[in-house]
Amino acid sequence: MISASLCRRLRRVQRIRNLIERDYEKVTAGHLHKVAEDVRDLVPDFLRPFRDWIEPQL
């Protein structure tokens, strides 16, 4: 299970991803950089609870 905090972080990144997809002309280089950093930081926290399930698939 993922924590409420991680869920909020994932939802924030999702909202920004939607902005990039639909209104890309409004996205600044700063937005993209921040999203890239957020995703980089989220991946380990997101995958940790699913590691035992995912690892055999790799």
mmCIF file of N, CA and C in Angstrom, residues 23-56:
data_model
loop_
_atom_site.group_PDB
_atom_site.id
_atom_site.type_symbol
_atom_site.label_atom_id
_atom_site.label_comp_id
_atom_site.label_asym_id
_atom_site.label_seq_id
_atom_site.Cartn_x
_atom_site.Cartn_y
_atom_site.Cartn_z
ATOM 1 N N ASP A 23 -1.722 21.326 -22.605
ATOM 2 C CA ASP A 23 -1.439 22.761 -22.733
ATOM 3 C C ASP A 23 0.067 23.005 -22.750
ATOM 4 N N TYR A 24 0.767 22.223 -23.557
ATOM 5 C CA TYR A 24 2.229 22.267 -23.555
ATOM 6 C C TYR A 24 2.798 23.648 -23.835
ATOM 7 N N GLU A 25 2.055 24.487 -24.540
ATOM 8 C CA GLU A 25 2.578 25.823 -24.847
ATOM 9 C C GLU A 25 2.659 26.701 -23.594
ATOM 10 N N LYS A 26 1.956 26.312 -22.526
ATOM 11 C CA LYS A 26 1.988 27.061 -21.270
ATOM 12 C C LYS A 26 3.085 26.577 -20.324
ATOM 13 N N VAL A 27 3.718 25.468 -20.648
ATOM 14 C CA VAL A 27 4.703 24.855 -19.764
ATOM 15 C C VAL A 27 6.062 25.502 -19.980
ATOM 16 N N THR A 28 6.675 25.905 -18.886
ATOM 17 C CA THR A 28 8.001 26.514 -18.957
ATOM 18 C C THR A 28 9.082 25.456 -18.753
ATOM 19 N N ALA A 29 10.284 25.818 -19.075
ATOM 20 C CA ALA A 29 11.427 24.924 -18.826
ATOM 21 C C ALA A 29 11.535 24.620 -17.338
ATOM 22 N N GLY A 30 11.207 25.588 -16.516
ATOM 23 C CA GLY A 30 11.232 25.379 -15.066
ATOM 24 C C GLY A 30 10.237 24.327 -14.616
ATOM 25 N N HIS A 31 9.026 24.344 -15.211
ATOM 26 C CA HIS A 31 8.033 23.307 -14.904
ATOM 27 C C HIS A 31 8.581 21.929 -15.246
ATOM 28 N N LEU A 32 9.132 21.804 -16.440
ATOM 29 C CA LEU A 32 9.658 20.506 -16.880
ATOM 30 C C LEU A 32 10.768 20.016 -15.967
ATOM 31 N N HIS A 33 11.637 20.915 -15.577
ATOM 32 C CA HIS A 33 12.744 20.543 -14.697
ATOM 33 C C HIS A 33 12.214 20.063 -13.350
ATOM 34 N N LYS A 34 11.243 20.787 -12.805
ATOM 35 C CA LYS A 34 10.671 20.406 -11.513
ATOM 36 C C LYS A 34 9.963 19.054 -11.600
ATOM 37 N N VAL A 35 9.220 18.823 -12.672
ATOM 38 C CA VAL A 35 8.545 17.537 -12.849
ATOM 39 C C VAL A 35 9.565 16.409 -12.938
ATOM 40 N N ALA A 36 10.624 16.623 -13.699
ATOM 41 C CA ALA A 36 11.655 15.589 -13.820
ATOM 42 C C ALA A 36 12.258 15.266 -12.457
ATOM 43 N N GLU A 37 12.508 16.278 -11.664
ATOM 44 C CA GLU A 37 13.049 16.040 -10.315
ATOM 45 C C GLU A 37 12.035 15.306 -9.437
ATOM 46 N N ASP A 38 10.774 15.725 -9.509
ATOM 47 C CA ASP A 38 9.735 15.067 -8.704
ATOM 48 C C ASP A 38 9.596 13.600 -9.070
ATOM 49 N N VAL A 39 9.585 13.298 -10.359
ATOM 50 C CA VAL A 39 9.458 11.907 -10.798
ATOM 51 C C VAL A 39 10.671 11.098 -10.354
ATOM 52 N N ARG A 40 11.844 11.672 -10.516
ATOM 53 C CA ARG A 40 13.066 10.983 -10.072
ATOM 54 C C ARG A 40 12.979 10.631 -8.590
ATOM 55 N N ASP A 41 12.460 11.554 -7.781
ATOM 56 C CA ASP A 41 12.369 11.322 -6.340
ATOM 57 C C ASP A 41 11.231 10.379 -5.964
ATOM 58 N N LEU A 42 10.195 10.330 -6.790
ATOM 59 C CA LEU A 42 9.035 9.489 -6.495
ATOM 60 C C LEU A 42 9.241 8.012 -6.813
ATOM 61 N N VAL A 43 10.019 7.728 -7.821
ATOM 62 C CA VAL A 43 10.138 6.346 -8.305
ATOM 63 C C VAL A 43 10.539 5.375 -7.198
ATOM 64 N N PRO A 44 11.603 5.633 -6.449
ATOM 65 C CA PRO A 44 11.954 4.659 -5.402
ATOM 66 C C PRO A 44 10.851 4.492 -4.352
ATOM 67 N N ASP A 45 10.221 5.605 -3.954
ATOM 68 C CA ASP A 45 9.162 5.529 -2.944
ATOM 69 C C ASP A 45 7.946 4.774 -3.470
ATOM 70 N N PHE A 46 7.638 4.959 -4.748
ATOM 71 C CA PHE A 46 6.494 4.270 -5.334
ATOM 72 C C PHE A 46 6.770 2.779 -5.508
ATOM 73 N N LEU A 47 7.952 2.445 -5.976
ATOM 74 C CA LEU A 47 8.252 1.043 -6.268
ATOM 75 C C LEU A 47 8.522 0.195 -5.032
ATOM 76 N N ARG A 48 8.992 0.804 -3.970
ATOM 77 C CA ARG A 48 9.363 0.037 -2.776
ATOM 78 C C ARG A 48 8.254 -0.909 -2.322
ATOM 79 N N PRO A 49 7.002 -0.472 -2.172
ATOM 80 C CA PRO A 49 5.963 -1.405 -1.706
ATOM 81 C C PRO A 49 5.650 -2.531 -2.695
ATOM 82 N N PHE A 50 5.993 -2.327 -3.954
ATOM 83 C CA PHE A 50 5.655 -3.313 -4.981
ATOM 84 C C PHE A 50 6.856 -4.153 -5.426
ATOM 85 N N ARG A 51 7.970 -3.961 -4.779
ATOM 86 C CA ARG A 51 9.215 -4.604 -5.205
ATOM 87 C C ARG A 51 9.099 -6.133 -5.313
ATOM 88 N N ASP A 52 8.543 -6.757 -4.280
ATOM 89 C CA ASP A 52 8.433 -8.222 -4.293
ATOM 90 C C ASP A 52 7.567 -8.704 -5.454
ATOM 91 N N TRP A 53 6.588 -7.945 -5.848
ATOM 92 C CA TRP A 53 5.704 -8.306 -6.939
ATOM 93 C C TRP A 53 6.346 -8.008 -8.297
ATOM 94 N N ILE A 54 7.032 -6.894 -8.399
ATOM 95 C CA ILE A 54 7.602 -6.456 -9.672
ATOM 96 C C ILE A 54 8.907 -7.190 -10.013
ATOM 97 N N GLU A 55 9.750 -7.403 -9.028
ATOM 98 C CA GLU A 55 11.090 -7.930 -9.271
ATOM 99 C C GLU A 55 11.106 -9.224 -10.097
ATOM 100 N N PRO A 56 10.239 -10.190 -9.853
ATOM 101 C CA PRO A 56 10.274 -11.397 -10.683
ATOM 102 C C PRO A 56 9.916 -11.141 -12.152
#
